[in-house]
Structure formats: structure tokens, C-alpha cells
Tab-separated table of C-alpha atoms and ligand atoms in Angstrom:
chain	number	residue	atom	x	y	z
A	1	MET	CA	162.874	-42.889	-29.482
A	2	THR	CA	160.457	-42.909	-26.595
A	3	ASP	CA	160.471	-40.870	-23.406
A	4	ALA	CA	159.340	-43.947	-21.492
A	5	ASP	CA	162.797	-45.484	-21.797
A	6	PRO	CA	165.037	-43.397	-19.520
A	7	ASP	CA	168.183	-44.692	-21.253
A	8	ARG	CA	167.075	-43.047	-24.506
A	9	ARG	CA	166.077	-39.637	-23.147
A	10	PRO	CA	168.584	-36.820	-23.579
A	11	HIS	CA	170.316	-36.173	-20.258
A	12	LEU	CA	171.378	-32.789	-18.987
A	13	PHE	CA	174.193	-34.454	-17.112
A	14	ARG	CA	177.134	-36.558	-18.170
A	15	ALA	CA	178.644	-39.788	-16.843
A	16	PRO	CA	180.647	-40.906	-14.878
A	17	ILE	CA	178.234	-40.223	-12.016
A	18	ASP	CA	179.355	-40.472	-8.353
A	19	LEU	CA	176.604	-39.741	-5.814
A	20	HIS	CA	178.362	-40.132	-2.446
A	21	LEU	CA	181.262	-37.870	-1.419
A	22	HIS	CA	182.177	-36.155	1.868
A	23	SER	CA	183.818	-32.803	2.594
A	24	ASN	CA	185.127	-31.193	5.773
A	25	ARG	CA	181.579	-30.024	6.541
A	26	SER	CA	181.458	-33.522	8.048
A	27	ASP	CA	184.272	-36.074	8.157
A	28	GLY	CA	185.963	-35.606	4.780
A	29	THR	CA	189.373	-33.909	4.879
A	30	GLU	CA	188.845	-31.403	2.039
A	31	ALA	CA	186.700	-28.309	1.568
A	32	PRO	CA	183.662	-28.816	-0.722
A	33	ALA	CA	185.339	-27.039	-3.663
A	34	GLU	CA	188.403	-29.265	-3.279
A	35	VAL	CA	186.212	-32.397	-3.267
A	36	VAL	CA	184.664	-31.234	-6.556
A	37	ALA	CA	188.132	-30.540	-8.010
A	38	GLN	CA	189.353	-33.999	-6.977
A	39	ALA	CA	186.280	-35.678	-8.464
A	40	CYS	CA	186.846	-33.713	-11.695
A	41	ALA	CA	190.513	-34.775	-11.747
A	42	GLU	CA	189.396	-38.418	-11.480
A	43	GLY	CA	187.141	-37.922	-14.501
A	44	VAL	CA	183.795	-37.719	-12.658
A	45	ALA	CA	181.302	-35.506	-14.532
A	46	THR	CA	178.319	-35.527	-12.147
A	47	LEU	CA	178.565	-35.662	-8.372
A	48	ALA	CA	176.532	-35.388	-5.194
A	49	LEU	CA	177.980	-34.002	-1.953
A	50	THR	CA	176.591	-36.164	0.856
A	51	ASP	CA	178.013	-34.939	4.145
A	52	HIS	CA	176.755	-36.611	7.308
A	53	ASP	CA	173.621	-34.859	8.665
A	54	THR	CA	174.353	-31.478	7.064
A	55	THR	CA	173.840	-29.498	3.863
A	56	ALA	CA	176.403	-26.838	4.810
A	57	GLY	CA	178.638	-27.653	1.831
A	58	TRP	CA	176.032	-27.412	-0.917
A	59	ALA	CA	176.579	-23.789	-1.996
A	60	GLU	CA	180.360	-24.064	-2.227
A	61	ALA	CA	180.208	-27.420	-4.024
A	62	ALA	CA	177.558	-26.197	-6.484
A	63	ALA	CA	179.639	-23.145	-7.398
A	64	ALA	CA	182.744	-25.302	-7.846
A	65	ALA	CA	180.814	-27.780	-9.996
A	66	VAL	CA	179.665	-24.983	-12.309
A	67	ALA	CA	183.266	-23.757	-12.551
A	68	HIS	CA	184.370	-27.288	-13.541
A	69	ASP	CA	181.520	-27.775	-16.038
A	70	MET	CA	180.100	-30.562	-13.877
A	71	THR	CA	176.569	-31.332	-12.672
A	72	PHE	CA	175.918	-31.022	-8.922
A	73	ILE	CA	173.261	-33.096	-7.152
A	74	PRO	CA	172.372	-31.838	-3.627
A	75	GLY	CA	172.645	-34.678	-1.104
A	76	MET	CA	173.215	-35.744	2.495
A	77	GLU	CA	173.978	-38.962	4.387
A	78	MET	CA	171.578	-39.056	7.315
A	79	SER	CA	172.437	-41.062	10.436
A	80	ALA	CA	169.888	-43.626	11.626
A	81	LYS	CA	169.900	-46.676	13.887
A	82	ASP	CA	168.185	-50.051	13.569
A	83	GLY	CA	168.532	-51.169	17.195
A	84	TRP	CA	172.325	-51.090	17.781
A	85	ARG	CA	173.125	-51.159	14.073
A	86	SER	CA	174.083	-47.905	12.419
A	87	VAL	CA	172.136	-47.306	9.179
A	88	HIS	CA	173.063	-44.514	6.769
A	89	VAL	CA	170.311	-43.026	4.628
A	90	LEU	CA	171.499	-41.101	1.584
A	91	ALA	CA	169.053	-38.345	0.678
A	92	TYR	CA	168.935	-36.549	-2.675
A	93	LEU	CA	167.162	-33.451	-3.953
A	94	PHE	CA	165.307	-32.665	-0.712
A	95	ASP	CA	164.374	-29.217	0.603
A	96	PRO	CA	167.163	-28.212	3.025
A	97	THR	CA	164.812	-25.813	4.824
A	98	GLU	CA	162.009	-28.328	5.514
A	99	PRO	CA	161.444	-27.834	9.296
A	100	ASP	CA	160.998	-31.468	10.422
A	101	LEU	CA	164.057	-32.813	8.616
A	102	LEU	CA	166.055	-29.751	9.662
A	103	ALA	CA	165.087	-30.230	13.337
A	104	GLU	CA	166.064	-33.906	13.241
A	105	THR	CA	169.456	-33.373	11.597
A	106	SER	CA	170.194	-30.502	14.028
A	107	ARG	CA	169.380	-32.827	16.916
A	108	ILE	CA	171.715	-35.524	15.536
A	109	ARG	CA	174.543	-33.030	15.011
A	110	ASP	CA	174.146	-31.543	18.498
A	111	ASP	CA	174.098	-34.959	20.142
A	112	ARG	CA	177.203	-35.991	18.183
A	113	ILE	CA	179.142	-33.238	19.996
A	114	GLY	CA	178.355	-34.463	23.523
A	115	ARG	CA	178.958	-38.030	22.400
A	116	ALA	CA	182.388	-37.174	20.973
A	117	GLU	CA	183.243	-35.413	24.256
A	118	ARG	CA	182.266	-38.574	26.164
A	119	ILE	CA	184.430	-40.758	23.918
A	120	VAL	CA	187.366	-38.373	24.387
A	121	ARG	CA	186.860	-38.413	28.157
A	122	ASN	CA	186.933	-42.229	28.094
A	123	ILE	CA	190.087	-42.329	25.965
A	124	GLY	CA	191.670	-39.600	28.110
A	125	ARG	CA	191.771	-41.989	31.058
A	126	ASP	CA	194.371	-44.122	29.230
A	127	TYR	CA	195.919	-41.834	26.595
A	128	PRO	CA	197.049	-38.180	26.486
A	129	LEU	CA	194.035	-36.919	24.517
A	130	ARG	CA	191.955	-33.818	25.255
A	131	TRP	CA	188.797	-32.322	23.781
A	132	GLU	CA	190.806	-29.348	22.452
A	133	ASP	CA	192.782	-31.807	20.294
A	134	VAL	CA	189.552	-32.851	18.580
A	135	VAL	CA	188.325	-29.264	18.212
A	136	ALA	CA	191.627	-28.470	16.465
A	137	GLN	CA	190.913	-31.226	13.897
A	138	THR	CA	187.311	-30.182	13.199
A	139	ASP	CA	186.209	-27.502	10.757
A	140	PRO	CA	183.999	-24.939	12.572
A	141	GLY	CA	180.376	-26.072	12.355
A	142	ALA	CA	181.209	-29.465	10.863
A	143	THR	CA	179.294	-32.601	11.864
A	144	VAL	CA	181.607	-34.180	14.476
A	145	GLY	CA	182.383	-37.882	14.248
A	146	ARG	CA	184.894	-40.504	15.269
A	147	PRO	CA	187.073	-39.575	12.262
A	148	HIS	CA	187.877	-36.241	13.968
A	149	ILE	CA	188.851	-38.085	17.152
A	150	ALA	CA	190.989	-40.355	14.955
A	151	ASP	CA	192.727	-37.294	13.487
A	152	ALA	CA	193.397	-35.991	17.018
A	153	LEU	CA	194.900	-39.371	17.952
A	154	VAL	CA	197.133	-39.138	14.861
A	155	ALA	CA	198.167	-35.567	15.732
A	156	ARG	CA	199.089	-36.789	19.214
A	157	GLY	CA	201.193	-39.584	17.709
A	158	ILE	CA	199.054	-42.259	19.388
A	159	VAL	CA	198.128	-43.923	16.065
A	160	THR	CA	199.462	-43.491	12.525
A	161	ASP	CA	196.202	-43.039	10.600
A	162	ARG	CA	192.394	-43.075	10.799
A	163	SER	CA	192.181	-46.773	9.935
A	164	GLU	CA	194.464	-47.740	12.813
A	165	ALA	CA	192.289	-45.666	15.148
A	166	PHE	CA	189.080	-47.314	13.889
A	167	ASP	CA	190.584	-50.808	14.129
A	168	GLY	CA	191.791	-50.088	17.678
A	169	ILE	CA	190.890	-47.355	20.152
A	170	LEU	CA	187.688	-46.231	18.385
A	171	HIS	CA	186.340	-49.756	17.903
A	172	PRO	CA	183.448	-50.487	20.307
A	173	ARG	CA	185.237	-53.597	21.605
A	174	GLU	CA	187.963	-51.419	23.186
A	175	GLY	CA	185.436	-49.954	25.618
A	176	TYR	CA	185.816	-46.225	24.876
A	177	TYR	CA	182.940	-46.088	22.383
A	178	GLU	CA	179.725	-44.162	23.008
A	179	GLY	CA	176.722	-43.965	20.697
A	180	HIS	CA	174.847	-40.842	19.601
A	181	TYR	CA	171.195	-40.044	19.039
A	182	ALA	CA	169.810	-41.100	15.669
A	183	PRO	CA	166.259	-41.816	14.515
A	184	ASP	CA	165.205	-45.271	13.372
A	185	PRO	CA	165.563	-45.835	9.606
A	186	LEU	CA	161.807	-45.608	8.993
A	187	THR	CA	161.656	-42.148	10.575
A	188	ALA	CA	164.680	-41.037	8.541
A	189	VAL	CA	163.164	-42.310	5.273
A	190	GLU	CA	159.820	-40.642	6.045
A	191	LEU	CA	161.508	-37.329	6.889
A	192	VAL	CA	163.490	-37.355	3.626
A	193	ILE	CA	160.353	-38.142	1.598
A	194	GLY	CA	158.466	-35.433	3.534
A	195	ALA	CA	161.112	-32.935	2.420
A	196	GLY	CA	160.638	-33.919	-1.233
A	197	GLY	CA	163.816	-36.008	-1.272
A	198	VAL	CA	164.771	-39.449	-2.542
A	199	PRO	CA	166.070	-41.805	0.188
A	200	VAL	CA	168.679	-44.413	-0.784
A	201	ILE	CA	170.218	-46.785	1.765
A	202	ALA	CA	174.014	-46.321	1.815
A	203	HIS	CA	176.245	-49.434	1.687
A	204	PRO	CA	173.258	-51.695	2.510
A	205	ALA	CA	175.285	-54.921	2.236
A	206	GLY	CA	178.122	-53.791	4.481
A	207	ARG	CA	179.099	-55.250	7.828
A	208	GLU	CA	176.275	-53.662	9.860
A	209	ARG	CA	173.275	-54.796	7.803
A	210	MET	CA	169.804	-53.855	8.920
A	211	SER	CA	167.288	-56.667	9.312
A	212	ALA	CA	165.317	-57.849	6.267
A	213	GLN	CA	162.171	-56.911	8.155
A	214	THR	CA	163.286	-53.300	8.633
A	215	LEU	CA	164.242	-53.080	4.965
A	216	ARG	CA	160.820	-54.369	3.920
A	217	ARG	CA	159.165	-51.663	6.053
A	218	LEU	CA	161.298	-49.003	4.373
A	219	ILE	CA	160.278	-50.251	0.934
A	220	ASP	CA	156.615	-50.113	1.998
A	221	ALA	CA	157.197	-46.521	3.180
A	222	GLY	CA	158.523	-45.477	-0.235
A	223	LEU	CA	162.270	-46.111	-0.069
A	224	GLY	CA	163.841	-44.859	-3.297
A	225	GLY	CA	166.800	-47.141	-3.706
A	226	LEU	CA	169.852	-49.078	-2.588
A	227	GLU	CA	173.531	-48.186	-2.989
A	228	LEU	CA	174.671	-51.557	-4.311
A	229	GLY	CA	177.941	-50.291	-5.792
A	230	HIS	CA	180.107	-49.554	-2.738
A	231	ARG	CA	183.411	-51.048	-1.627
A	232	GLU	CA	182.011	-52.089	1.764
A	233	ASN	CA	179.174	-54.210	0.312
A	234	THR	CA	179.835	-57.949	0.364
A	235	ALA	CA	179.343	-59.969	-2.856
A	236	GLU	CA	176.700	-62.263	-1.326
A	237	GLY	CA	174.761	-59.408	0.284
A	238	THR	CA	174.844	-57.391	-2.926
A	239	ALA	CA	173.537	-60.304	-5.015
A	240	GLU	CA	170.700	-60.846	-2.562
A	241	LEU	CA	169.742	-57.155	-2.446
A	242	ARG	CA	169.967	-56.870	-6.232
A	243	ARG	CA	167.191	-59.457	-6.505
A	244	LEU	CA	165.187	-57.508	-3.913
A	245	ALA	CA	165.732	-54.249	-5.850
A	246	GLU	CA	164.522	-55.862	-9.075
A	247	ARG	CA	161.472	-57.305	-7.367
A	248	HIS	CA	160.464	-53.900	-5.953
A	249	ASP	CA	161.718	-51.792	-8.873
A	250	LEU	CA	164.078	-49.839	-6.608
A	251	ILE	CA	166.687	-47.385	-7.866
A	252	VAL	CA	170.197	-48.870	-7.694
A	253	THR	CA	173.225	-46.597	-7.283
A	254	GLY	CA	176.991	-46.979	-7.082
A	255	SER	CA	179.348	-44.438	-5.512
A	256	SER	CA	182.770	-43.919	-3.978
A	257	ASP	CA	182.046	-42.596	-0.450
A	258	TYR	CA	185.128	-40.403	-0.926
A	259	HIS	CA	186.479	-38.832	2.318
A	260	GLY	CA	189.604	-37.085	0.970
A	261	ALA	CA	192.725	-38.342	2.741
A	262	GLY	CA	190.543	-39.898	5.458
A	263	LYS	CA	189.868	-43.123	3.532
A	264	PRO	CA	191.408	-44.893	0.510
A	265	ASN	CA	188.147	-44.500	-1.514
A	266	VAL	CA	188.693	-42.695	-4.851
A	267	PRO	CA	186.028	-40.585	-6.652
A	268	GLY	CA	184.419	-42.625	-9.411
A	269	GLU	CA	185.528	-46.021	-8.081
A	270	HIS	CA	181.849	-46.999	-8.208
A	271	THR	CA	179.314	-45.144	-10.359
A	272	THR	CA	175.597	-44.773	-11.014
A	273	THR	CA	174.046	-45.186	-14.471
A	274	PRO	CA	172.416	-42.157	-16.173
A	275	ALA	CA	169.074	-44.013	-16.218
A	276	MET	CA	169.163	-44.448	-12.430
A	277	LEU	CA	170.152	-40.823	-11.815
A	278	GLN	CA	167.312	-39.769	-14.111
A	279	ARG	CA	164.913	-41.689	-11.881
A	280	ILE	CA	166.261	-39.842	-8.835
A	281	ILE	CA	165.848	-36.491	-10.620
A	282	ASP	CA	162.335	-37.361	-11.795
A	283	ARG	CA	161.316	-38.158	-8.230
A	284	GLY	CA	163.164	-35.511	-6.190
A	285	SER	CA	161.119	-32.339	-5.739
A	286	GLY	CA	162.669	-30.458	-2.788
A	287	SER	CA	165.703	-29.042	-4.591
A	288	ALA	CA	167.141	-29.161	-8.097
A	289	PRO	CA	170.345	-30.364	-9.744
A	290	VAL	CA	172.768	-27.624	-10.737
A	291	TYR	CA	173.613	-28.250	-14.394
A	292	PRO	CA	176.651	-27.021	-16.300
A	293	VAL	CA	175.823	-23.767	-18.092
A	294	ARG	CA	176.655	-25.312	-21.492
A	295	ALA	CA	174.129	-28.159	-21.201
A	296	ARG	CA	171.111	-25.903	-20.692
B	301	LIG	P1	180.671	-42.014	13.603
B	301	LIG	O1	179.482	-41.786	12.733
B	301	LIG	O2	181.088	-40.799	14.314
B	301	LIG	O3	180.491	-43.210	14.515
B	301	LIG	O4	181.880	-42.382	12.633
B	301	LIG	C1	181.679	-43.284	11.581
B	301	LIG	C2	182.264	-42.670	10.318
B	301	LIG	O5	183.658	-42.923	10.341
B	301	LIG	C3	181.750	-43.305	9.051
B	301	LIG	O6	180.758	-42.500	8.470
B	301	LIG	C4	182.946	-43.352	8.147
B	301	LIG	O7	182.912	-42.278	7.249
B	301	LIG	C5	184.136	-43.180	9.042
B	301	LIG	N1	184.971	-44.390	9.103
B	301	LIG	C6	184.579	-45.612	9.472
B	301	LIG	N2	185.615	-46.490	9.432
B	301	LIG	C7	186.688	-45.783	8.993
B	301	LIG	C8	188.046	-46.119	8.749
B	301	LIG	N3	188.518	-47.359	8.924
B	301	LIG	N4	188.860	-45.149	8.319
B	301	LIG	C9	188.392	-43.903	8.144
B	301	LIG	N5	187.119	-43.528	8.380
B	301	LIG	C10	186.272	-44.448	8.797
B	302	LIG	FE1	181.911	-40.635	6.951
B	303	LIG	FE1	178.095	-44.241	5.486
B	304	LIG	ZN1	179.519	-41.786	3.530
């Protein structure tokens, strides 16, 4: 047995491994501890909490993971933009107090509030929706997004669920949409690396794909990996990016993108191999996994 082969090293964590879940610290519908409990109930043994632009759920999720004998990987899904295309950068094992990354995520979160107010004002011209309706659907301090506006539309009886809201009123083609501040993907990747973290592009073969040129720049800047296992990735795009990942020896992950009742995604529906998680752990230096007490 050789330490050079990550598949043969003893792991302090167990599979199945799901590295992309959301709580109500952003746009998931459950508290961090409930997300951990749901992942455990689905058989997941190792999970990362990856709320949009915030680490506010880490402490609660870590404590819940210990209570469930699971391994917790600190994470976040950072908002970025490649021109008009939204790009999501998953970040693992970074230092949550690193000033530059902290300043940028605070700026994104703050701008998301004004942007949500503008969207609500636009919708309010045609539908009985007010800002207070959205506030009522948002956990205090949570990263605000269109899902909270969707929940307010549901509470008002204007639509039946989040998906109907996203397919209709919240879709940019309907004219109510407003964007929010986000850095370009290269800046996001550099900030995550600067905080000791491992950047992985979320659902890179989904509908809003970044340009091949942008992706090449990210790889040159030290991109860690690609989330190739995700229900929104297309088969063709995934096959193409898998070849790219092999060529550049990138980490490849698979995850659920669980949002509680906010999306049909189920914890563990896509998973990451132990060898790939080991590569993330070997590289991440800004924070540490929280292992089950028994495995130490
Ligand atoms: P925002 O970042 O505020 O523009 O909102 C986008 C977020 O909404 C994404 O991160 C998804 O988590 C969520 N989302 C996108 N489409 C849907 C959908 N059809 N149903 C529920 N949530 C969605
Ligand atoms: Fe989300
Ligand atoms: Fe995403
Ligand atoms: Zn996500």
C-alpha cells in the first residue's frame, strides 16, 4: 500500500459524500442542523454546507454533523458573473475570516438586498406583492435571493411553488428581473485561493455555461475542480468537461445541491469519490474538516 495512491490511503471520512447543500442561511428551507439530519436520513456520511455567499451556518452544521457521527466539510457557493452569465464558485476549506474574501462576500450579500427590493418593486406594479412579504420568508441575516421572492409569491397565492415562480414571474424574460453585484469568476477563484480554499465550479455544464476562454483562465489561475455530477449538467457538456478535467488533472465532484423543500434535489443524489475529497482536503488550508469523534 502506498500513500501516493489516494484510493488506498485510510480516510477519516466515510462515503457517500455530498459536497453541495443549502440551508436557510441562504435559500434552503431548513436550518443547518435540519439539513444535516436530512442528509443523514438519506444515508450521506460526509457533507459540506455551501450556502450562497455566507458561512453563517457552519457552526450549527458542524455540531449537528458530530451529533450524527458524520464528517463536516466547511463550504460556500460564491456568486460570480461571466458577462451576463451567472457563475457559481463552490469554495471548500477556506478561512472564513480572511479579510478580502469576507469583504467581497459581504458586498455581494448587501447588494442582493437592494436588488431583491428592486425586483419586488417591479413585480408590485402588476401583482399584490410587498417587500414585507419577502422579509417574512427570509431568515434574519440570510443571503437574500429570488427563492425568497418566490416563497413570498407562493404565500400570496400568486404561484403554487418556487419552480412556477422561476419559470414565470422571476424569469428574466418577464421583465421584472434585476441583477446583483458579483465579481468575475477569476476574481472569485483568486479570492478563494487567497483564503486557503479550494475553488470548484458548480454545475459547470448547466444552462448558463461560462465561455471556454474564461474556464481556461480559471484553470491557469489554479482552479481546483469541476462539479460534473449535478442534475443540471447536460450529458454533452459533462462529457466535454470530463475530458478537460482529465487533461488538466482537475478534481471532479458530484453533489445534490439540496435546498430542502425549495427544490426536488435529494441529498446524495450525486456524490463525490473519497479520492477526490482527499485531494480537496490535502489542498485546503484555511479551515479543517470536522471529523466524527470515533474516527480520530
Ligand atoms: P438568485 O441568485 O437570487 O438569482 O437566485 C438563483 C437561485 O435560485 C439559485 O441559486 C437556485 O438555488 C435557485 N433556483 C433557481 N431555479 C430554481 C427553481 N426552478 N426552483 C427553485 N429554486 C431555484
Ligand atoms: Fe440556491
Ligand atoms: Fe448554484
Ligand atoms: Zn447551490
